CSV table of C-alpha atoms and ligand atoms in Angstrom, one decimal:
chain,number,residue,atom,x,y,z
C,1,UNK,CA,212.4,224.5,161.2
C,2,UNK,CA,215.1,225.6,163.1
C,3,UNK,CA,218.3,222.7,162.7
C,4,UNK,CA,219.7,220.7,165.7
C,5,UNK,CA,223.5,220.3,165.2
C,6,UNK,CA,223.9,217.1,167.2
C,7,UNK,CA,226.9,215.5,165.1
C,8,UNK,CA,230.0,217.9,166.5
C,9,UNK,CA,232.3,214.8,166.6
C,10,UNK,CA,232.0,214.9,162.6
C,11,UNK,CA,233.0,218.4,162.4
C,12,UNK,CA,231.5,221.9,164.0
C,13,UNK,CA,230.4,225.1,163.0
C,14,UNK,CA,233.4,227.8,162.8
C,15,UNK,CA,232.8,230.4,165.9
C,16,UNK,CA,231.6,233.9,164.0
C,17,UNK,CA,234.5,235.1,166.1
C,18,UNK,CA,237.2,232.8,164.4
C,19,UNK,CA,235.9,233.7,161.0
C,20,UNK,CA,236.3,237.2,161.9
C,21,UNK,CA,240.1,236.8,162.6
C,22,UNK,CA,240.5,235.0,159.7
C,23,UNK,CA,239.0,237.3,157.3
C,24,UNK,CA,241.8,239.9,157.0
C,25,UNK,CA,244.5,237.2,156.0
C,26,UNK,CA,242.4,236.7,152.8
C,27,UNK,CA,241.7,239.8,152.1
C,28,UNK,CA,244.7,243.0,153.4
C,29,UNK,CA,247.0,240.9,154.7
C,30,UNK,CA,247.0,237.8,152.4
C,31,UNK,CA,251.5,237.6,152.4
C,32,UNK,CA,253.4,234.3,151.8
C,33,UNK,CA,255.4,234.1,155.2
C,34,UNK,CA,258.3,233.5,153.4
C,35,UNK,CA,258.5,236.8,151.8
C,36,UNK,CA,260.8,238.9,153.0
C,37,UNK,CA,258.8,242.2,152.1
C,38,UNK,CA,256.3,243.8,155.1
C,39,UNK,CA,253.6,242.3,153.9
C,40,UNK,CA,254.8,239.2,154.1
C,41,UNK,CA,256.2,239.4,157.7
C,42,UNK,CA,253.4,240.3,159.0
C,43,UNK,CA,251.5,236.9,157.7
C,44,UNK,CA,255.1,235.5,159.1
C,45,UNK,CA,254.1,236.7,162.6
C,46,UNK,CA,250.4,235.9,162.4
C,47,UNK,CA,251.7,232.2,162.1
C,48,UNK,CA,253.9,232.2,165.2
C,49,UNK,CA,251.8,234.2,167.2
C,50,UNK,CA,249.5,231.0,166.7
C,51,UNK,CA,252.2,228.4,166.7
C,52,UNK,CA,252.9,229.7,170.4
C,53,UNK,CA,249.1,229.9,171.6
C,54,UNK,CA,248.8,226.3,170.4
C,55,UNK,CA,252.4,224.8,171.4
C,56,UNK,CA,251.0,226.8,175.3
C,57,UNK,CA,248.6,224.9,175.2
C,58,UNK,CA,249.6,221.8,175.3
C,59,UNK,CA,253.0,222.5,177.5
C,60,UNK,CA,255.1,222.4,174.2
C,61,UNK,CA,257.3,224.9,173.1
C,62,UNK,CA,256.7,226.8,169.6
C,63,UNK,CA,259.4,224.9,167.3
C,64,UNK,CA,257.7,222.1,168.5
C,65,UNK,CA,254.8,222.7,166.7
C,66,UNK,CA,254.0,221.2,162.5
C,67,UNK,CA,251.4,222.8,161.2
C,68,UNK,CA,249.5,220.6,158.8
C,69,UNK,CA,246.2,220.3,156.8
C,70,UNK,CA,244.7,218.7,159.2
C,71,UNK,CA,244.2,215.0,161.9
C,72,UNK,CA,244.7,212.7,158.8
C,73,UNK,CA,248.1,214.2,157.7
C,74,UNK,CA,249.2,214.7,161.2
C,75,UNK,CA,248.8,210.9,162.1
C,76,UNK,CA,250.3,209.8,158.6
C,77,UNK,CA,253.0,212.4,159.4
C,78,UNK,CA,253.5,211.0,162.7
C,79,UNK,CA,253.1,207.1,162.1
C,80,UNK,CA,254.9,207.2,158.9
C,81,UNK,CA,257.5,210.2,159.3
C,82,UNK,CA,258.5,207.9,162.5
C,83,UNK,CA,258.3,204.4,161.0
C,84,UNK,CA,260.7,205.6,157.9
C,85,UNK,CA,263.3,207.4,160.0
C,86,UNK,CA,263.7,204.6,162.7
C,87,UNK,CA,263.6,201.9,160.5
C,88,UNK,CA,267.5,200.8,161.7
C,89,UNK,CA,266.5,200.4,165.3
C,90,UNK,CA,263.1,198.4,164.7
C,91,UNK,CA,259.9,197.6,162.5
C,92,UNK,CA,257.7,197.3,165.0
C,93,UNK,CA,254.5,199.7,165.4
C,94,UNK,CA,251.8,199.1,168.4
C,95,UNK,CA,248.4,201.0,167.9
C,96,UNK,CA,244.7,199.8,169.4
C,97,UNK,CA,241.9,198.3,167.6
C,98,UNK,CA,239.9,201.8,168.2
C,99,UNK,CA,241.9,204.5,166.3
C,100,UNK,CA,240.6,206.7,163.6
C,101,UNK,CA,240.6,205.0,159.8
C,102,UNK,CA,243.7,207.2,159.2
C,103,UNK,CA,246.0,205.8,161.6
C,104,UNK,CA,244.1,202.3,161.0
C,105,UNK,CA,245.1,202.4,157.4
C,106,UNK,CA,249.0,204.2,158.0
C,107,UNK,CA,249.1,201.5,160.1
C,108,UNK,CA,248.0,198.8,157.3
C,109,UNK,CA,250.0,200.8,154.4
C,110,UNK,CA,253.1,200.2,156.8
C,111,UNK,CA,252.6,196.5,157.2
C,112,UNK,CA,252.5,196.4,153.1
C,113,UNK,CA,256.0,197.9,153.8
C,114,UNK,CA,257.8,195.4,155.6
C,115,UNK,CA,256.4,196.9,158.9
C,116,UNK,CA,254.6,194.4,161.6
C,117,UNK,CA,251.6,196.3,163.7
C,118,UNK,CA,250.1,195.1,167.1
C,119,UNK,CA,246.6,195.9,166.9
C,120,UNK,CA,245.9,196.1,171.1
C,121,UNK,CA,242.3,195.0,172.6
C,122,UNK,CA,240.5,197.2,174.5
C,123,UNK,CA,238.3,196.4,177.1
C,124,UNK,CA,234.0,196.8,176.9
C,125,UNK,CA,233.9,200.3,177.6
C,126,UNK,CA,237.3,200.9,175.3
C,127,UNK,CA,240.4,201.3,177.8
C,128,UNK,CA,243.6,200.4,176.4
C,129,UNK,CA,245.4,198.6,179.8
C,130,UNK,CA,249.0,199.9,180.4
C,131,UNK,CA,249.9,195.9,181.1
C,132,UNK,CA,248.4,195.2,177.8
C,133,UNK,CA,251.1,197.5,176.5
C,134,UNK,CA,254.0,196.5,178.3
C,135,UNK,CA,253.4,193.2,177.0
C,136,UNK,CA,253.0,194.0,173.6
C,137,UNK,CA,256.5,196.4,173.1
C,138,UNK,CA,259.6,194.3,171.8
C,139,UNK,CA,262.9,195.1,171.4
C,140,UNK,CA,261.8,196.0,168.0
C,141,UNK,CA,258.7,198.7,168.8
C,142,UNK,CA,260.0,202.1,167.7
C,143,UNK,CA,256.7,203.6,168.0
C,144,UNK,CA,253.0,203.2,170.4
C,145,UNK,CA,250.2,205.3,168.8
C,146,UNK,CA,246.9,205.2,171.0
C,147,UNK,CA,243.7,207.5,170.6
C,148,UNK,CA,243.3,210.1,173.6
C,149,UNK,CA,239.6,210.4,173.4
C,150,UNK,CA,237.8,207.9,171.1
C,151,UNK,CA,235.7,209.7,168.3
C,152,UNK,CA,233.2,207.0,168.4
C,153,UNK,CA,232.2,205.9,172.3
C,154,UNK,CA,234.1,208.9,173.6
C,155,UNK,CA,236.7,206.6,176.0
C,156,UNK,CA,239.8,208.8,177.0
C,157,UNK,CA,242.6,207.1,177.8
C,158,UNK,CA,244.9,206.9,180.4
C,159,UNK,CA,248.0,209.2,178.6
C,160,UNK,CA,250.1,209.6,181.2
C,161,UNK,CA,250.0,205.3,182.7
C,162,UNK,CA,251.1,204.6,178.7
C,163,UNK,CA,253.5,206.6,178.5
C,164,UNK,CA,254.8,205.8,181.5
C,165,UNK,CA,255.3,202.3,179.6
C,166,UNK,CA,257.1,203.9,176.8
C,167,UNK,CA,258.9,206.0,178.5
C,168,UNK,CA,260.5,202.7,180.6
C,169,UNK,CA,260.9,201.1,176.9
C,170,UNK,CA,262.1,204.0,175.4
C,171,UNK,CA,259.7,204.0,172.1
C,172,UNK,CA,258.1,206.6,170.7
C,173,UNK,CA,254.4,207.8,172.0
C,174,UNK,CA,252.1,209.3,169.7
C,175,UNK,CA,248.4,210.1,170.5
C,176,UNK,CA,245.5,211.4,168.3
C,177,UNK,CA,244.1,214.1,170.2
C,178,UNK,CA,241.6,215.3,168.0
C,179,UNK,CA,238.8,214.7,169.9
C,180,UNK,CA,239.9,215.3,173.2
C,181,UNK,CA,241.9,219.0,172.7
C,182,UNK,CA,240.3,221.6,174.7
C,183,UNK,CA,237.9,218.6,176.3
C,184,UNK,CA,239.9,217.4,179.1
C,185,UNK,CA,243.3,217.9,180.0
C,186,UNK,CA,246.4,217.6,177.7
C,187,UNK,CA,249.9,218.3,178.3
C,188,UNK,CA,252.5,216.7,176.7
C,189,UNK,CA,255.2,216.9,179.8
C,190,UNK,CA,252.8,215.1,182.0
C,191,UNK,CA,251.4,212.4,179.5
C,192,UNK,CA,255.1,211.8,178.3
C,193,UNK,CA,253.8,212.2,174.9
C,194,UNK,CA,256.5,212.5,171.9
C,195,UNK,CA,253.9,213.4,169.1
C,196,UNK,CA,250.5,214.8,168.9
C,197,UNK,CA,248.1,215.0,166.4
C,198,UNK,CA,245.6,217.9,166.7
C,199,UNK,CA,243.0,219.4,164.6
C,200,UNK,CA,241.1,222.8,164.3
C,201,UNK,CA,237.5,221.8,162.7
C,202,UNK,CA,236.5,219.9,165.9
C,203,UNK,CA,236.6,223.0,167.9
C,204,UNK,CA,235.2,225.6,165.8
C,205,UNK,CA,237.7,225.8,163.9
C,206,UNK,CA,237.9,225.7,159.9
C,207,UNK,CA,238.5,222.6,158.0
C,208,UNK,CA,241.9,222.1,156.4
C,209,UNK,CA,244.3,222.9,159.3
C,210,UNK,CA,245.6,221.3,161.7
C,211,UNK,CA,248.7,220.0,163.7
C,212,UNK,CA,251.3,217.6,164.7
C,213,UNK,CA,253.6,217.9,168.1
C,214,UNK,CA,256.9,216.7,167.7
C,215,UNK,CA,259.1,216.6,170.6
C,216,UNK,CA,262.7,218.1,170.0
C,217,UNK,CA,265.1,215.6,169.4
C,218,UNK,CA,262.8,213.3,168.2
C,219,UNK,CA,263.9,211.5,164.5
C,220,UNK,CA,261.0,211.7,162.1
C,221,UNK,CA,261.0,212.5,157.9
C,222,UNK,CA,259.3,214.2,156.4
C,223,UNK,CA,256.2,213.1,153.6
C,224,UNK,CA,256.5,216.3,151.7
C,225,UNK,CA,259.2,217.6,150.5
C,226,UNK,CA,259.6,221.6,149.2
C,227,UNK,CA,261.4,224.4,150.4
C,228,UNK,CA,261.6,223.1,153.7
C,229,UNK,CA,258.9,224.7,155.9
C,230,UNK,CA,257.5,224.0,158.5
C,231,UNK,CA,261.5,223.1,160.2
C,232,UNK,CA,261.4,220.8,156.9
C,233,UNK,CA,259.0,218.6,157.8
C,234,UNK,CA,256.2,220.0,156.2
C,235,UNK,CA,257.1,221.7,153.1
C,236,UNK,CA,254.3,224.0,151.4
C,237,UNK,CA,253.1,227.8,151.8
C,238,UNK,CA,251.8,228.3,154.8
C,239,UNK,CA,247.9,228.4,155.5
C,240,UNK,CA,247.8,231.2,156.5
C,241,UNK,CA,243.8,232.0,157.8
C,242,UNK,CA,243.6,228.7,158.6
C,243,UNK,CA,246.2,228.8,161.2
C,244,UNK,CA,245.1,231.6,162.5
C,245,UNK,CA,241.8,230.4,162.6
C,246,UNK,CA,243.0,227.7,164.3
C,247,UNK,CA,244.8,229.5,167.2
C,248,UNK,CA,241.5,231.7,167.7
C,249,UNK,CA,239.3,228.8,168.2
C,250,UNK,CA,242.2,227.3,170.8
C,251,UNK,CA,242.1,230.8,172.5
C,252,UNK,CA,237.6,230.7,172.7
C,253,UNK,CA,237.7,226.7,173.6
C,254,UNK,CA,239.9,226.6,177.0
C,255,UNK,CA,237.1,227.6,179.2
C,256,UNK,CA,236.3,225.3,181.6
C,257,UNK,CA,232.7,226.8,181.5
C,258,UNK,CA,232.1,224.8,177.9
C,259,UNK,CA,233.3,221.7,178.9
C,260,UNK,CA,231.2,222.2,182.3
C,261,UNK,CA,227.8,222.7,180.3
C,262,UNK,CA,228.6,219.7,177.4
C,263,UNK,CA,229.1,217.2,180.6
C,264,UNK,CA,225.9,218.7,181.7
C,265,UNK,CA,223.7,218.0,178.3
C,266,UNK,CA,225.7,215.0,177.7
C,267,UNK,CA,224.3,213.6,181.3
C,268,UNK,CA,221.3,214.5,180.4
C,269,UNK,CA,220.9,213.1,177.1
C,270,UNK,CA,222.4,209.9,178.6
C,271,UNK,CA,220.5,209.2,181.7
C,272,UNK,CA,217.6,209.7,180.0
C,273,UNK,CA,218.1,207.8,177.0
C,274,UNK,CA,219.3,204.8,178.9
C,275,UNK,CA,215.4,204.9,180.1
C,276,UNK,CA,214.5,203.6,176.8
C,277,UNK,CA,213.9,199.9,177.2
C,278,UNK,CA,216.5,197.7,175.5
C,279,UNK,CA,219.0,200.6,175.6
C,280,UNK,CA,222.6,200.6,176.7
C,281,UNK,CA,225.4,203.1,176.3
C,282,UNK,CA,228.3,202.2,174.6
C,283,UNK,CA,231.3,203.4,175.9
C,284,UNK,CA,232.0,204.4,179.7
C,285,UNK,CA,230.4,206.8,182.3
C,286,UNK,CA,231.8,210.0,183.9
C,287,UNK,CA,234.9,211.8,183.5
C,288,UNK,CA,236.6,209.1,181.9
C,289,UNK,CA,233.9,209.7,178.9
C,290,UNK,CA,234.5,213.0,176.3
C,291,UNK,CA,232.0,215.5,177.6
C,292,UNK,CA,230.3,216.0,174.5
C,293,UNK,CA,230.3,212.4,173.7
C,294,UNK,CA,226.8,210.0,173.8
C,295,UNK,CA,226.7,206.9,171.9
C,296,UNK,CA,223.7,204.1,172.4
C,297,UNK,CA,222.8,200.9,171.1
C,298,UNK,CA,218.7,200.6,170.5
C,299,UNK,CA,218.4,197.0,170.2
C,300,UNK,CA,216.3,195.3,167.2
C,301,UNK,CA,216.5,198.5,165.4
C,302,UNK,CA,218.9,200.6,162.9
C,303,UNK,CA,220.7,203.6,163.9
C,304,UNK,CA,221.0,204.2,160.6
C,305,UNK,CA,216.8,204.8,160.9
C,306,UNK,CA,216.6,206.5,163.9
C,307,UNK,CA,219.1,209.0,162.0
C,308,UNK,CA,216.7,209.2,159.1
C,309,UNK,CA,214.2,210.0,161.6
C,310,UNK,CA,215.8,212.2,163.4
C,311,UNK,CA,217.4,214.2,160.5
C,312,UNK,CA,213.2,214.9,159.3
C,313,UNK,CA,213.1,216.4,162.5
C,314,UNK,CA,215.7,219.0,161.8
C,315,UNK,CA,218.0,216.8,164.5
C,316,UNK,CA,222.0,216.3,162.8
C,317,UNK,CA,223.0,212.6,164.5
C,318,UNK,CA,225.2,209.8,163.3
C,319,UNK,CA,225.8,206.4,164.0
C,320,UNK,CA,229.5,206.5,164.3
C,321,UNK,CA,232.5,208.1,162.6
C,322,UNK,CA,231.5,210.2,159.8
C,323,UNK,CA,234.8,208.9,157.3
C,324,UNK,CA,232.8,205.7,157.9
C,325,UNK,CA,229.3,206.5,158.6
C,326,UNK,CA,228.4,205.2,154.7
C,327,UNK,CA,230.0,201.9,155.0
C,328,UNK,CA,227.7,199.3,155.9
C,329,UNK,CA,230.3,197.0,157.7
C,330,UNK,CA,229.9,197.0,161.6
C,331,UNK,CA,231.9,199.9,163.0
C,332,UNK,CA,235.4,198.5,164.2
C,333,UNK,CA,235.2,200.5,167.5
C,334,UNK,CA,231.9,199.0,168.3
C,335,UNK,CA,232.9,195.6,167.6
C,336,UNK,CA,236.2,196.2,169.1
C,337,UNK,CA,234.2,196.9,173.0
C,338,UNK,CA,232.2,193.9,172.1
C,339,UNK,CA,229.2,194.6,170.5
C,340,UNK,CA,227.7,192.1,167.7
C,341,UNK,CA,227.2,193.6,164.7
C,342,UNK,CA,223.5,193.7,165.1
C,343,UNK,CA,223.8,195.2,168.0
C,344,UNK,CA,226.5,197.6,166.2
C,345,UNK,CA,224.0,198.4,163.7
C,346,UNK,CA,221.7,199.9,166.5
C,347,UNK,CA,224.3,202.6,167.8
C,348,UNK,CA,223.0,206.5,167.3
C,349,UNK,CA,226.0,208.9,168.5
C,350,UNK,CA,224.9,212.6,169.4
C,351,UNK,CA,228.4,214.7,169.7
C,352,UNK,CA,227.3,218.2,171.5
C,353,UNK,CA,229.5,221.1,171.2
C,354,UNK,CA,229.3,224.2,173.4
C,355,UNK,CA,226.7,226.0,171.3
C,356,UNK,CA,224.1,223.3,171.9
C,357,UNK,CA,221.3,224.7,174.3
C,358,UNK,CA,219.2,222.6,177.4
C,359,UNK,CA,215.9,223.2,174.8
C,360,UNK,CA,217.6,221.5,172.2
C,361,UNK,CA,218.4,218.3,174.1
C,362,UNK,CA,215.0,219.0,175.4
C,363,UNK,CA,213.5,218.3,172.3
C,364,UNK,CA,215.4,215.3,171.2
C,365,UNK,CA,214.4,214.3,174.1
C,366,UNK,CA,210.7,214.2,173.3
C,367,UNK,CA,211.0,212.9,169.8
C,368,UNK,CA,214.1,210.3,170.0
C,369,UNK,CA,211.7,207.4,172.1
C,370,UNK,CA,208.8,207.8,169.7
C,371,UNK,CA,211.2,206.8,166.8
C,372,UNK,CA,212.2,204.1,168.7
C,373,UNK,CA,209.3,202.8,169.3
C,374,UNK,CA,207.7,203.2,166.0
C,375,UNK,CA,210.8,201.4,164.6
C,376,UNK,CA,210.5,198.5,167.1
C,377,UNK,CA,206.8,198.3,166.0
C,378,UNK,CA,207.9,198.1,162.4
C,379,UNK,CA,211.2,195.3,163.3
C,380,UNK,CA,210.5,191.7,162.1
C,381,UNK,CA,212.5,191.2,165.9
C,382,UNK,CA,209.4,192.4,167.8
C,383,UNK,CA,208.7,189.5,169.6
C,384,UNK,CA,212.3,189.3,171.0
C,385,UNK,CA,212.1,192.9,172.8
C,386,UNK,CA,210.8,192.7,176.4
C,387,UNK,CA,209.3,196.0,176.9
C,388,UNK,CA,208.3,198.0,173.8
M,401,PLP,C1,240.0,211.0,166.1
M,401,PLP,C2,240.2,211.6,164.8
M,401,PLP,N1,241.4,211.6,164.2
M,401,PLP,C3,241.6,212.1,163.0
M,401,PLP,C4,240.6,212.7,162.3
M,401,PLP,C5,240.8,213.3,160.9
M,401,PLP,O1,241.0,214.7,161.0
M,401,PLP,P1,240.8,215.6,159.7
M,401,PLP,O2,239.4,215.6,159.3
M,401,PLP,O3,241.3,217.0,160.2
M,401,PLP,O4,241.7,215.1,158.7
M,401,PLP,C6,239.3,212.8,162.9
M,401,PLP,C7,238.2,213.5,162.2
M,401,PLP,O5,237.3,212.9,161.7
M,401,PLP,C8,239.1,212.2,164.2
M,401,PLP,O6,237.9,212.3,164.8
């Protein structure tokens, strides 16, 4: 049985061509880019050759660039590197009620620090609203962290309307992007963004690597100290392949050709799922939604079931964020747009990536409403759906 990767927003398979520019910084030219010898120049200019295709592509330039081992130590980087250095001119941190679990719990490790966080609502299909914002900042708000493109329900935010509020307050912005980079459009100028988290194995990229933005002139500290890499705020040999990795899978993702055909499947996979009686999608329509994002709510059911299903049929799924997929608390996004929890319980998300083909949503297709049905057959809630 031939697998159907359906869970991309956990983490995707590395592109053949990214493993095949990694492989020779393992094996000929494996250098510590802080030797001074040939060898180890040449792994030197393997990491800023990537530093500047990923600083391009966000409208940063190169020094701007951290590389790190990935989204969680970005964000703590970001929240806490921040929170620590700009503790004379405030102690106060505003972040939504959506974010990942690691900026969630920075967030709470900085309030067991003396720090006071503004968790902002968000509305039923997850927007943060710039007036929400400006009425949250104080005189005391060194730093607004909000999630570009929601992991969970796919919502991307309005970057450039909240930092337009920042900017007037002049506090920090910080955005997780890991979702979002190479999905719809990100530029740091435009969006008024001061730090950005990015990561590699969301876009076919290996695990283990990723990246944090930090503006020039922008006070942070650093978590790790060493021999001061990274411009000293990330101390520790370089990863080499992984960075490299990591600036290959940049190069293959910026095609607007991918994102084109995951709008297209994700459409598809919505419109017809949403013809499922009792269904609803979680999470807005359009181009406001991550084009590889679908996330529905099957009421009277588990998602949790329909994933067991699903996975016998060779079909990858989850019902939300896979830090948190095997907790059995309602997921805080879901409840966060509104959702009961039983009605949380019910979410299935399918996260596409560009290798996903038309037959493979095809098939879900067919099976997906049998589950459904079968599971409604077996609810002790049958009675209360309408139209099985
Ligand atoms: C939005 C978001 N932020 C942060 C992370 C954490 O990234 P990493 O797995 O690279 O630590 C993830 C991945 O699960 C994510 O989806």
């Amino acid at each position: 049985m031939k697998m159907i990767y359906l869970d991309n927003g956990a983490t995707t398979r590395v592109d053949p061509a990214v493993l095949k520019a990694m492989q020779p910084y393992f094996l000929d030219r494996f250098g510590n880019p802080s030797s001074t010898h040939s060898l180890g120049q040449e792994a030197r200019r393997a990491v800023e050759d990537s530093r500047h295709v990923i600083a391009r592509s966000i409208g940063a330039k190169d020094h701007e660039i951290v590389f790190t081992s990935g989204g969680t130590e970005s964000n703590n980087l970001a929240l806490k590197g921040i929170a620590f250095a700009n503790r004379h001119k405030g102690n106060h941190i505003v972040t939504t009620r959506i974010e990942h679990d690691c900026v969630l719990n920075s967030c709470r490790w900085l309030e067991s620090q003396g720090f006071k966080v503004t968790y902002l609502p968000v509305d039923s299909e997850g927007f943060v609203a710039a007036d929400e914002l400006e009425k949250a900042v104080t005189p005391r708000t060194i730093v607004v962290s909000v999630i570009h493109g929601n992991n969970e329900i796919g919502t991307i935010q309005d970057l450039k309307a909240l930092g337009t509020v920042c900017r007037k307050h002049d506090v920090y912005f910080h955005t997780d992007a890991c979702q979002s980079y190479t999905k719809t459009a990100l530029d740091v100028k435009k969006q008024k963004l001061n730090l950005v988290t990015l990561n590699a194995h969301k876009i076919h990229g290996p695990k283990g690597v990723g990246a944090l933005y930090v503006k020039k002139g922008v006070n942070i500290t650093p978590l790790a100290h060493g021999g001061n890499h990274e411009h000293g705020l990330r101390s520790g040999t370089e990863n080499v392949h992984g960075i490299v990795g990591f600036a290959k899978a940049v190069r293959l993702a910026k095609s607007r050709k991918y994102v084109k055909h995951m709008t297209l499947l994700r459409n598809m996979l919505i419109d017809s799922l949403l013809q499922i009686p009792d269904t609803r999608l979680n999470g807005p329509k359009g181009s406001k939604r991550l084009c590889n994002n679908v996330n529905v709510a099957f009421s009277h059911i588990e998602g949790e079931a329909v994933g067991g299903y699903l996975d016998v049929h060779g079909i990858c799924s989850s019902t939300g964020s896979a830090c948190s997929s095997r907790s059995l608390e309602p997921s805080h996004v879901l409840s966060a747009i509104g959702l009961a929890p039983e009605e949380s319980h019910g979410s299935l998300r399918l996260t596409l990536s560009r290798f996903n083909t038309r037959s493979e949503i095809e098939k879900t297709l067919e099976i997906i409403p049998g589950i459904v049905r079968k599971l409604r057959k077996m609810s002790p809630l049958k009675g209360m759906i309408s139209r099985i």
